[in-house]
């Protein structure tokens, strides 16, 4: 056919141009590596709350929407997976965790559910038979409240731990029991002097019982021989695989051994994204590190500082305005001076670092809110995202200040159903009305982020969501919820574990919701959490966990 005399009208020219553009577009269009179809996807994106299909290219989300639209990104090499209606959420972000300690504790003596002194003693005795003489026995996570509140002593375990130094922590990490062997190796005896911000328990004869709290406990821990790098590496790998099995794709790590995380990053061995917080008093060292090395990337990022104001409720070291109901002479304690805290916070904020401070009692929280407000006025307006870690027992008049000052309450809902078994005995019926005040904080416009505080509590977001939504205490004595007016919706709990947790680490542009261009971090769950009976949420199963478009956990491949 001779095309030389073909008359090209304007209309035909437009058609030819459109065909050319379409063909070119098809050639340049990115095709997915894998597409998941027929899912019930909760995206966390308020502009597109639900979807049924998601396409992944490399480590990011290529497209999300209905099956028909997303399948347009299917190429000849694209894998597809039919999820048959399974529930999908953004990967859970644990915004407060002690990952390495959790990893070490996985292989240590398990005391969390030892509910009698006899069981506590038996488990330690049995464990000593499984480790070499001279091995330090650490971790434990015991809870004396389970057997009525009597504190353990070294006399309970000295007889069968003569060859094993023992320093086992209460599950809140603010109190520990040492046996005589450990005290001997560390040079501790009855002449030990008091330490500001800490406490030690003595018997009627003024002898140390082996119980040490807060700053004294931390000083003793610093003297315990450090694990070697190989042990640290194993603890990290064990911990990452454990949290992956719970649907956790990112964590905010509270201090620990930074070199272990750096080593794993260098060797491409991270399967969990890490936002690492250094100690607040070391703000200058962190500033210098960032100036030399930068803040990192979406696998390992630095830029935050973790500090302490008080201790914990269970150890009677959380700082309150009024005395403990069961101990009228005690209001708790500050583990650091107000002068030091103010100076560290102010200096760190001026250096452009994010500050996150542990505060549990109402006096500690009020002091911190006031200090944050003062520092904001002095250092000027900027996007600083101050955080209060735990924020457990808030004064009623202080709830609105979180939103007003744009302070993030980084909370752990599992603590509510655990502490709820005994908290009222310690602080009474009035103060518990604004304890773990999830709903009040959401209603005020604050942005709570959720986490676990593992090793202190299990790193299980599904249990955390269950706790925040039902507030049914672990002893089953509050079927309608402990302080039920503070219950929140499933969607609010999901937001706190995803979108808000990403915001709490300045990562909302790359994760926390499922949207094109964001990291392909997501979880496949057996039940639709939005529609299921809230009481059954904790029984749902994590089927698969994906980080950066790679599967890091599969329920069907568990050992």
Coordinates of C-alpha atoms in Angstrom, one line a residue:
X1 CA 0.0 0.0 0.0
X2 CA 1.3 3.5 -0.9
X3 CA 1.1 5.8 2.1
X4 CA 2.5 8.9 0.3
X5 CA -0.9 10.2 -0.8
X6 CA -2.6 9.4 2.6
X7 CA -4.5 12.4 3.7
X8 CA -4.0 13.0 7.4
X9 CA -6.8 15.0 8.8
X10 CA -6.5 16.8 12.2
X11 CA -8.8 14.3 13.8
X12 CA -6.7 11.4 12.5
X13 CA -3.5 13.1 13.7
X14 CA -4.9 13.3 17.3
X15 CA -5.8 9.5 17.1
X16 CA -2.3 8.6 15.9
X17 CA -0.7 10.7 18.7
X18 CA -2.9 9.1 21.4
X19 CA -2.0 5.7 20.1
X20 CA 1.7 6.6 20.1
X21 CA 1.5 7.9 23.7
X22 CA -0.4 4.8 24.9
X23 CA 2.1 2.4 23.3
X24 CA 5.0 4.3 24.8
X25 CA 3.2 4.5 28.2
X26 CA 2.7 0.7 28.1
X27 CA 6.4 0.2 27.4
X28 CA 7.5 2.5 30.2
X29 CA 4.9 1.5 32.7
X30 CA 6.4 -0.3 35.8
X31 CA 5.1 -3.8 36.3
X32 CA 4.8 -5.3 39.8
X33 CA 7.0 -8.0 41.2
X34 CA 4.1 -9.4 43.2
X35 CA 0.4 -8.5 43.5
X36 CA -1.9 -9.5 46.3
X37 CA -5.6 -9.8 45.3
X38 CA -8.9 -10.4 47.0
X39 CA -7.8 -9.0 50.3
X40 CA -9.5 -6.8 52.9
X41 CA -6.9 -4.1 53.2
X42 CA -7.1 -1.5 56.0
X43 CA -4.7 1.1 54.6
X44 CA -4.6 3.7 57.4
X45 CA -5.0 6.3 54.6
X46 CA -8.1 8.3 55.4
X47 CA -8.4 9.2 51.7
X48 CA -8.6 5.5 50.7
X49 CA -9.4 3.6 53.9
X50 CA -9.9 0.2 52.3
X51 CA -8.7 -1.7 49.3
X52 CA -8.7 -5.2 47.9
X53 CA -5.5 -5.4 46.0
X54 CA -1.9 -4.2 46.5
X55 CA 1.0 -4.3 44.0
X56 CA 4.6 -4.3 45.1
X57 CA 7.7 -3.3 43.1
X58 CA 11.0 -3.7 44.8
X59 CA 10.7 -2.5 48.4
X60 CA 7.8 -0.1 47.8
X61 CA 4.1 -0.1 47.0
X62 CA 3.4 0.4 43.3
X63 CA -0.4 0.5 43.4
X64 CA -3.3 -0.1 45.8
X65 CA -7.0 -0.3 45.0
X66 CA -9.5 -2.7 43.6
X67 CA -8.5 -5.8 41.9
X68 CA -9.2 -4.6 38.3
X69 CA -7.1 -1.4 38.7
X70 CA -4.2 -3.0 40.4
X71 CA -4.0 -6.0 38.1
X72 CA -3.2 -3.5 35.3
X73 CA 0.3 -3.6 36.8
X74 CA 0.7 -7.3 36.2
X75 CA 3.5 -8.2 33.8
X76 CA 4.7 -11.5 32.4
X77 CA 7.1 -12.0 35.4
X78 CA 4.6 -10.7 38.1
X79 CA 3.7 -13.2 40.8
X80 CA 0.1 -13.0 42.1
X81 CA -1.3 -14.2 45.4
X82 CA -5.0 -14.6 46.2
X83 CA -5.6 -13.8 49.8
X84 CA -9.2 -15.0 49.8
X85 CA -10.4 -12.1 51.9
X86 CA -7.6 -12.2 54.5
X87 CA -7.1 -9.0 56.5
X88 CA -4.1 -6.8 55.7
X89 CA -2.8 -3.8 57.7
X90 CA 0.3 -1.6 57.5
X91 CA 3.2 -3.3 59.3
X92 CA 2.9 -2.7 63.1
X93 CA 5.4 -0.3 64.6
X94 CA 6.4 -1.0 68.2
X95 CA 7.2 2.5 69.4
X96 CA 8.9 1.5 72.6
X97 CA 11.0 -1.6 72.9
X98 CA 14.2 -3.0 74.4
X99 CA 15.0 -5.4 71.6
X100 CA 18.3 -6.8 72.6
X101 CA 17.2 -7.5 76.2
X102 CA 14.1 -9.1 74.8
X103 CA 16.3 -11.3 72.6
X104 CA 18.5 -12.4 75.5
X105 CA 15.5 -13.1 77.7
X106 CA 14.0 -15.4 75.2
X107 CA 16.7 -18.0 76.2
X108 CA 16.8 -17.2 79.9
X109 CA 14.7 -18.4 82.8
X110 CA 11.0 -17.6 82.3
X111 CA 9.4 -16.2 85.4
X112 CA 6.7 -13.9 84.1
X113 CA 3.8 -16.3 84.9
X114 CA 5.3 -17.8 88.1
X115 CA 2.4 -17.2 90.4
X116 CA 3.7 -18.6 93.7
X117 CA 7.1 -18.3 95.5
X118 CA 7.4 -22.0 95.2
X119 CA 7.1 -21.9 91.4
X120 CA 9.5 -18.9 91.2
X121 CA 12.1 -20.9 93.2
X122 CA 11.5 -24.1 91.2
X123 CA 12.0 -22.5 87.8
X124 CA 15.3 -20.9 88.8
X125 CA 16.5 -24.2 90.3
X126 CA 15.6 -26.1 87.2
X127 CA 17.2 -23.5 85.0
X128 CA 20.5 -23.7 86.8
X129 CA 20.8 -27.3 85.7
X130 CA 20.7 -26.2 82.0
X131 CA 23.7 -23.8 82.1
X132 CA 27.3 -24.1 82.9
X133 CA 28.5 -23.1 86.4
X134 CA 29.6 -19.5 86.4
X135 CA 27.0 -18.5 83.8
X136 CA 25.2 -15.3 84.8
X137 CA 21.4 -15.8 85.1
X138 CA 19.7 -12.6 83.9
X139 CA 16.3 -11.5 82.7
X140 CA 13.5 -13.5 84.3
X141 CA 10.7 -10.8 84.3
X142 CA 9.2 -11.9 87.6
X143 CA 6.1 -10.3 89.1
X144 CA 5.7 -10.5 92.9
X145 CA 2.1 -9.1 92.5
X146 CA 1.1 -12.6 91.2
X147 CA 1.6 -14.1 94.7
X148 CA 0.3 -11.2 96.8
X149 CA 3.2 -8.7 96.8
X150 CA 5.9 -10.3 99.0
X151 CA 9.3 -9.4 97.5
X152 CA 11.6 -12.3 96.8
X153 CA 15.0 -12.4 98.6
X154 CA 18.4 -13.9 97.9
X155 CA 17.7 -16.5 100.7
X156 CA 15.0 -18.0 98.5
X157 CA 17.6 -19.1 95.9
X158 CA 21.1 -19.0 97.4
X159 CA 21.1 -22.7 98.3
X160 CA 21.1 -23.9 94.7
X161 CA 22.7 -20.9 93.0
X162 CA 26.1 -21.1 94.7
X163 CA 27.9 -21.5 91.4
X164 CA 25.6 -19.2 89.3
X165 CA 25.5 -15.4 89.8
X166 CA 21.9 -14.3 89.5
X167 CA 20.5 -10.8 88.7
X168 CA 17.0 -11.2 87.6
X169 CA 14.7 -8.3 86.9
X170 CA 11.1 -7.6 87.8
X171 CA 9.0 -7.4 84.6
X172 CA 8.9 -3.6 84.7
X173 CA 12.7 -3.3 84.6
X174 CA 12.8 -1.1 87.7
X175 CA 13.7 -3.7 90.3
X176 CA 15.9 -6.7 90.4
X177 CA 16.9 -9.6 92.7
X178 CA 20.6 -10.5 93.2
X179 CA 21.8 -13.7 94.8
X180 CA 24.7 -13.8 97.2
X181 CA 27.1 -15.1 94.5
X182 CA 26.3 -12.1 92.3
X183 CA 26.7 -9.6 95.2
X184 CA 30.1 -11.2 96.1
X185 CA 31.4 -11.0 92.5
X186 CA 30.3 -7.4 92.3
X187 CA 31.7 -6.3 95.7
X188 CA 28.3 -5.6 97.2
X189 CA 27.7 -6.0 100.9
X190 CA 25.6 -4.7 103.8
X191 CA 27.8 -1.5 104.0
X192 CA 26.5 -0.3 100.6
X193 CA 25.6 3.4 100.7
X194 CA 22.3 4.9 99.4
X195 CA 22.2 6.1 95.8
X196 CA 20.1 9.1 94.8
X197 CA 17.2 8.0 92.7
X198 CA 17.5 4.4 93.8
X199 CA 16.6 2.2 96.7
X200 CA 17.7 -1.1 98.2
X201 CA 15.6 -3.4 100.5
X202 CA 16.9 -4.5 103.9
X203 CA 15.5 -6.9 106.4
X204 CA 14.9 -6.4 110.1
X205 CA 18.6 -6.9 110.8
X206 CA 19.5 -4.2 108.3
X207 CA 20.9 -6.7 105.9
X208 CA 20.5 -6.5 102.2
X209 CA 17.8 -8.8 100.9
X210 CA 19.1 -8.7 97.3
X211 CA 16.4 -6.4 96.0
X212 CA 17.7 -3.3 94.3
X213 CA 15.6 -0.5 92.6
X214 CA 16.1 2.0 89.8
X215 CA 19.5 3.8 89.9
X216 CA 21.1 1.3 92.3
X217 CA 19.9 -1.5 90.0
X218 CA 21.3 0.3 86.9
X219 CA 24.7 0.8 88.6
X220 CA 24.9 -2.9 89.4
X221 CA 23.9 -3.9 85.9
X222 CA 26.8 -1.8 84.5
X223 CA 29.2 -4.0 86.5
X224 CA 27.9 -7.3 85.1
X225 CA 30.2 -8.6 82.3
X226 CA 29.1 -7.6 78.8
X227 CA 28.0 -10.3 76.4
X228 CA 30.4 -10.8 73.5
X229 CA 29.5 -9.5 70.0
X230 CA 28.5 -13.0 68.8
X231 CA 26.1 -13.3 71.7
X232 CA 24.7 -9.8 70.9
X233 CA 24.3 -10.7 67.3
X234 CA 22.3 -13.9 68.2
X235 CA 20.1 -12.0 70.6
X236 CA 19.3 -9.4 67.9
X237 CA 18.4 -12.1 65.3
X238 CA 16.3 -14.0 67.8
X239 CA 14.5 -10.9 68.8
X240 CA 13.8 -9.7 65.2
X241 CA 12.4 -13.0 64.1
X242 CA 10.3 -13.1 67.3
X243 CA 8.7 -9.7 66.7
X244 CA 8.3 -10.5 63.0
X245 CA 6.1 -13.4 64.0
X246 CA 4.0 -10.9 65.9
X247 CA 3.5 -8.6 62.9
X248 CA 6.1 -6.0 63.9
X249 CA 8.0 -4.5 61.0
X250 CA 9.6 -1.4 62.7
X251 CA 10.7 -0.6 66.3
X252 CA 11.8 2.4 68.3
X253 CA 14.7 1.0 70.2
X254 CA 15.3 2.4 73.7
X255 CA 19.1 2.6 74.2
X256 CA 21.0 -0.8 74.1
X257 CA 24.2 -1.7 72.2
X258 CA 24.2 0.4 69.1
X259 CA 27.1 -1.4 67.5
X260 CA 25.1 -4.6 67.3
X261 CA 22.4 -2.8 65.2
X262 CA 25.1 -1.1 63.1
X263 CA 26.9 -4.4 62.5
X264 CA 23.6 -6.0 61.4
X265 CA 22.9 -3.1 59.0
X266 CA 26.4 -3.3 57.5
X267 CA 26.0 -7.0 56.9
X268 CA 22.4 -6.7 55.5
X269 CA 21.0 -8.7 58.3
X270 CA 18.3 -6.4 59.5
X271 CA 14.7 -7.7 58.9
X272 CA 13.2 -5.1 61.3
X273 CA 13.5 -1.3 60.7
X274 CA 15.1 0.4 63.7
X275 CA 14.8 3.9 65.1
X276 CA 17.5 4.0 67.7
X277 CA 17.4 6.2 70.8
X278 CA 20.6 7.0 72.7
X279 CA 20.7 8.1 76.3
X280 CA 19.6 11.7 77.0
X281 CA 22.7 12.7 78.9
X282 CA 24.8 11.7 75.8
X283 CA 23.1 14.3 73.6
X284 CA 26.4 15.9 72.6
X285 CA 27.8 12.6 71.5
X286 CA 24.8 11.9 69.3
X287 CA 25.0 15.3 67.8
X288 CA 28.6 14.7 66.8
X289 CA 27.8 11.2 65.5
X290 CA 25.1 12.7 63.2
X291 CA 27.5 15.4 62.0
X292 CA 30.0 12.7 61.0
X293 CA 27.7 9.9 59.8
X294 CA 24.3 11.4 59.1
X295 CA 21.1 10.0 60.5
X296 CA 21.0 6.8 58.6
X297 CA 18.3 5.4 56.4
X298 CA 15.0 3.6 56.5
X299 CA 16.6 0.5 58.0
X300 CA 18.6 2.1 60.8
X301 CA 18.0 5.6 61.8
X302 CA 19.3 7.8 64.7
X303 CA 18.3 11.2 66.0
X304 CA 16.5 10.6 69.2
X305 CA 17.3 10.5 72.9
X306 CA 15.7 8.5 75.7
X307 CA 15.7 9.8 79.3
X308 CA 14.1 8.9 82.7
X309 CA 12.2 11.0 85.2
X310 CA 10.8 8.4 87.6
X311 CA 10.5 4.6 88.1
X312 CA 7.4 2.3 87.9
X313 CA 4.1 1.9 89.7
X314 CA 4.8 -1.8 90.6
X315 CA 8.1 -0.9 92.2
X316 CA 6.6 2.1 94.1
X317 CA 9.1 4.4 92.3
X318 CA 6.7 6.2 90.0
X319 CA 6.5 9.8 91.2
X320 CA 3.1 11.1 92.3
X321 CA 1.8 14.3 93.8
X322 CA 0.1 12.4 96.6
X323 CA 1.4 9.4 98.5
X324 CA 0.7 5.8 97.5
X325 CA -2.5 4.6 99.1
X326 CA -0.8 1.4 100.4
X327 CA 2.3 3.2 101.5
X328 CA 1.4 6.7 102.9
X329 CA 5.0 7.6 103.5
X330 CA 6.0 7.2 99.9
X331 CA 5.4 9.4 96.8
X332 CA 7.9 7.7 94.5
X333 CA 11.1 9.3 93.2
X334 CA 12.8 11.2 90.4
X335 CA 15.8 9.1 89.1
X336 CA 17.4 12.3 87.8
X337 CA 17.4 15.8 89.2
X338 CA 15.1 18.4 87.8
X339 CA 18.1 20.7 87.0
X340 CA 19.8 18.0 85.0
X341 CA 16.7 17.0 83.1
X342 CA 15.9 20.6 82.1
X343 CA 19.4 21.2 80.9
X344 CA 19.6 18.0 78.9
X345 CA 16.2 18.5 77.3
X346 CA 17.0 22.1 76.4
X347 CA 20.4 21.4 75.0
X348 CA 19.2 18.3 73.1
X349 CA 16.3 20.3 71.6
X350 CA 18.6 23.2 70.6
X351 CA 20.8 20.6 68.9
X352 CA 17.9 19.4 66.7
X353 CA 17.5 16.1 68.4
X354 CA 14.2 14.4 69.3
X355 CA 13.6 14.0 73.1
X356 CA 11.6 11.1 74.5
X357 CA 11.4 10.8 78.3
X358 CA 10.0 8.0 80.6
X359 CA 7.4 9.5 82.9
X360 CA 4.8 7.3 84.7
X361 CA 3.5 9.1 87.8
X362 CA 1.4 12.2 87.6
X363 CA 4.1 14.4 89.2
X364 CA 6.7 13.2 86.7
X365 CA 4.3 13.8 83.8
X366 CA 3.3 17.3 85.0
X367 CA 7.0 18.2 85.5
X368 CA 7.8 17.0 82.0
X369 CA 4.9 18.8 80.3
X370 CA 5.9 22.0 82.1
X371 CA 9.5 21.6 81.1
X372 CA 8.6 20.9 77.4
X373 CA 6.5 24.0 77.4
X374 CA 9.3 26.1 78.8
X375 CA 11.9 24.7 76.4
X376 CA 9.6 25.3 73.4
X377 CA 9.2 29.0 74.4
X378 CA 12.9 29.4 74.9
X379 CA 14.1 27.6 71.8
X380 CA 11.5 28.8 69.4
X381 CA 9.0 27.2 67.0
X382 CA 9.9 24.1 65.1
X383 CA 8.7 20.5 64.4
X384 CA 10.3 18.8 67.4
X385 CA 7.8 16.1 68.4
X386 CA 8.6 15.8 72.1
X387 CA 7.5 12.4 73.5
X388 CA 6.5 11.2 76.9
X389 CA 7.2 7.5 77.2
X390 CA 4.4 5.5 79.0
X391 CA 2.4 8.5 80.2
X392 CA 0.5 6.1 82.4
X393 CA -1.1 8.1 85.3
X394 CA -2.0 11.5 84.0
X395 CA -3.5 14.3 86.1
X396 CA -7.0 15.1 84.7
X397 CA -6.0 18.7 84.1
X398 CA -3.0 17.7 82.1
X399 CA -4.6 15.5 79.4
X400 CA -5.4 18.5 77.1
X401 CA -1.7 19.7 77.3
X402 CA -0.5 16.8 75.1
X403 CA -2.4 18.1 72.1
X404 CA -1.9 21.7 73.0
X405 CA 1.9 21.3 73.2
X406 CA 2.0 18.7 70.4
X407 CA 3.6 16.2 72.8
X408 CA 3.3 12.5 71.7
X409 CA 2.1 10.1 74.4
X410 CA 4.0 6.9 73.6
X411 CA 2.0 4.3 75.4
X412 CA 1.8 0.5 75.9
X413 CA -1.8 -0.8 76.2
X414 CA -0.8 -4.2 77.5
X415 CA 0.4 -2.6 80.7
X416 CA -3.2 -1.5 81.4
X417 CA -4.6 -5.0 81.5
X418 CA -1.7 -6.2 83.5
X419 CA -1.4 -3.3 86.0
X420 CA -5.2 -3.2 86.2
X421 CA -5.1 -6.3 88.4
X422 CA -3.6 -4.4 91.3
X423 CA -3.1 -0.7 90.5
X424 CA -6.2 0.6 92.4
X425 CA -4.7 -0.8 95.7
X426 CA -1.7 1.4 95.1
X427 CA -3.2 4.7 93.9
X428 CA -6.9 4.5 94.7
X429 CA -10.2 4.8 92.8
X430 CA -9.8 8.5 91.9
X431 CA -6.4 8.4 90.3
X432 CA -7.1 5.4 88.2
X433 CA -9.8 7.3 86.3
X434 CA -7.2 8.9 84.1
X435 CA -4.7 6.1 84.1
X436 CA -3.8 4.7 80.6
X437 CA -6.2 7.4 79.4
X438 CA -6.3 6.3 75.7
X439 CA -9.8 7.7 74.8
X440 CA -9.3 11.0 76.6
X441 CA -6.1 11.6 74.8
X442 CA -7.6 10.7 71.4
X443 CA -10.6 12.9 72.1
X444 CA -8.3 15.8 73.0
X445 CA -6.6 15.7 69.6
X446 CA -3.3 14.1 70.8
X447 CA -1.6 11.5 68.7
X448 CA -0.9 8.4 70.9
X449 CA 1.6 6.0 69.5
X450 CA 1.5 2.4 70.8
X451 CA 4.2 -0.1 71.6
X452 CA 5.0 -2.9 74.0
X453 CA 8.0 -2.0 76.2
X454 CA 9.3 -5.5 75.5
X455 CA 11.0 -7.2 77.5
X456 CA 8.6 -5.7 80.1
X457 CA 5.5 -6.8 78.2
X458 CA 5.0 -9.1 75.2
X459 CA 5.8 -7.5 71.8
X460 CA 2.4 -8.5 70.5
X461 CA 0.4 -5.7 68.8
X462 CA -2.7 -7.9 68.6
X463 CA -2.8 -8.2 72.4
X464 CA -2.1 -4.5 72.6
X465 CA -5.1 -3.7 70.4
X466 CA -7.2 -6.2 72.4
X467 CA -6.1 -4.4 75.6
X468 CA -6.9 -0.9 74.3
X469 CA -10.3 -1.9 73.0
X470 CA -11.5 -4.2 75.8
X471 CA -9.4 -3.2 78.8
X472 CA -10.2 -6.7 80.2
X473 CA -7.5 -7.4 82.8
X474 CA -5.4 -10.5 82.6
X475 CA -7.1 -12.0 85.7
X476 CA -10.5 -11.9 84.0
X477 CA -12.0 -9.9 86.8
X478 CA -13.0 -6.9 84.6
X479 CA -15.1 -8.4 81.8
X480 CA -16.6 -5.0 80.9
X481 CA -13.2 -3.4 81.0
X482 CA -11.0 -1.8 83.7
X483 CA -11.8 2.0 83.7
X484 CA -14.1 1.2 80.7
X485 CA -14.6 4.8 79.8
X486 CA -11.1 4.8 78.4
X487 CA -11.7 2.1 75.8
X488 CA -11.0 3.1 72.2
X489 CA -12.1 1.7 68.8
X490 CA -10.1 -0.9 66.9
X491 CA -9.4 1.6 64.2
X492 CA -7.9 4.1 66.8
X493 CA -5.7 1.3 68.1
X494 CA -4.6 0.4 64.6
X495 CA -3.7 4.1 64.0
X496 CA -1.7 4.2 67.1
X497 CA 0.3 1.1 66.1
X498 CA 0.9 2.4 62.5
X499 CA 0.2 5.9 61.3
X500 CA 0.8 7.6 64.7
X501 CA 3.9 5.5 65.5
X502 CA 5.4 6.4 62.1
X503 CA 4.7 10.1 62.9
X504 CA 6.4 9.6 66.3
X505 CA 9.7 8.9 64.5
X506 CA 9.3 11.5 61.7
X507 CA 8.6 8.6 59.2
X508 CA 5.0 9.3 58.2
X509 CA 6.2 10.0 54.6
X510 CA 7.6 6.5 54.1
X511 CA 5.5 4.2 56.3
X512 CA 2.6 3.9 58.7
X513 CA 0.0 3.7 55.9
X514 CA -0.3 1.7 52.7
X515 CA 0.0 4.1 49.8
X516 CA 1.9 4.1 46.5
X517 CA 5.5 5.1 46.9
X518 CA 5.7 4.1 50.6
X519 CA 7.6 1.1 51.9
X520 CA 6.0 -2.3 51.3
X521 CA 5.7 -3.1 55.1
X522 CA 2.5 -5.0 55.8
X523 CA 0.9 -7.8 57.7
X524 CA -1.6 -10.5 56.7
X525 CA -3.9 -11.5 59.5
X526 CA -6.3 -14.4 59.9
X527 CA -9.3 -12.2 61.1
X528 CA -10.8 -8.9 60.1
X529 CA -9.9 -6.9 63.2
X530 CA -12.4 -4.2 62.4
X531 CA -15.4 -6.6 62.3
X532 CA -14.4 -9.3 64.7
X533 CA -15.6 -9.5 68.3
X534 CA -13.1 -7.4 70.2
X535 CA -12.7 -10.1 72.8
X536 CA -11.4 -12.5 70.1
X537 CA -8.8 -10.0 68.7
X538 CA -6.0 -11.5 70.8
X539 CA -6.7 -14.9 69.3
X540 CA -6.2 -13.8 65.7
X541 CA -3.1 -15.1 64.0
X542 CA -0.3 -13.3 62.1
X543 CA -0.1 -15.3 58.9
X544 CA 2.6 -13.4 57.1
X545 CA 4.8 -10.4 57.8
X546 CA 6.4 -8.4 54.9
X547 CA 9.2 -5.8 55.1
X548 CA 10.3 -3.9 52.1
X549 CA 8.5 -6.3 49.8
X550 CA 10.2 -9.4 51.3
X551 CA 8.5 -12.0 53.4
X552 CA 10.2 -12.2 56.8
X553 CA 7.6 -14.4 58.6
X554 CA 5.2 -17.1 57.4
X555 CA 2.9 -18.9 59.8
X556 CA 3.0 -22.0 57.7
X557 CA 6.8 -22.1 57.9
X558 CA 7.2 -21.9 61.7
X559 CA 9.5 -24.5 63.3

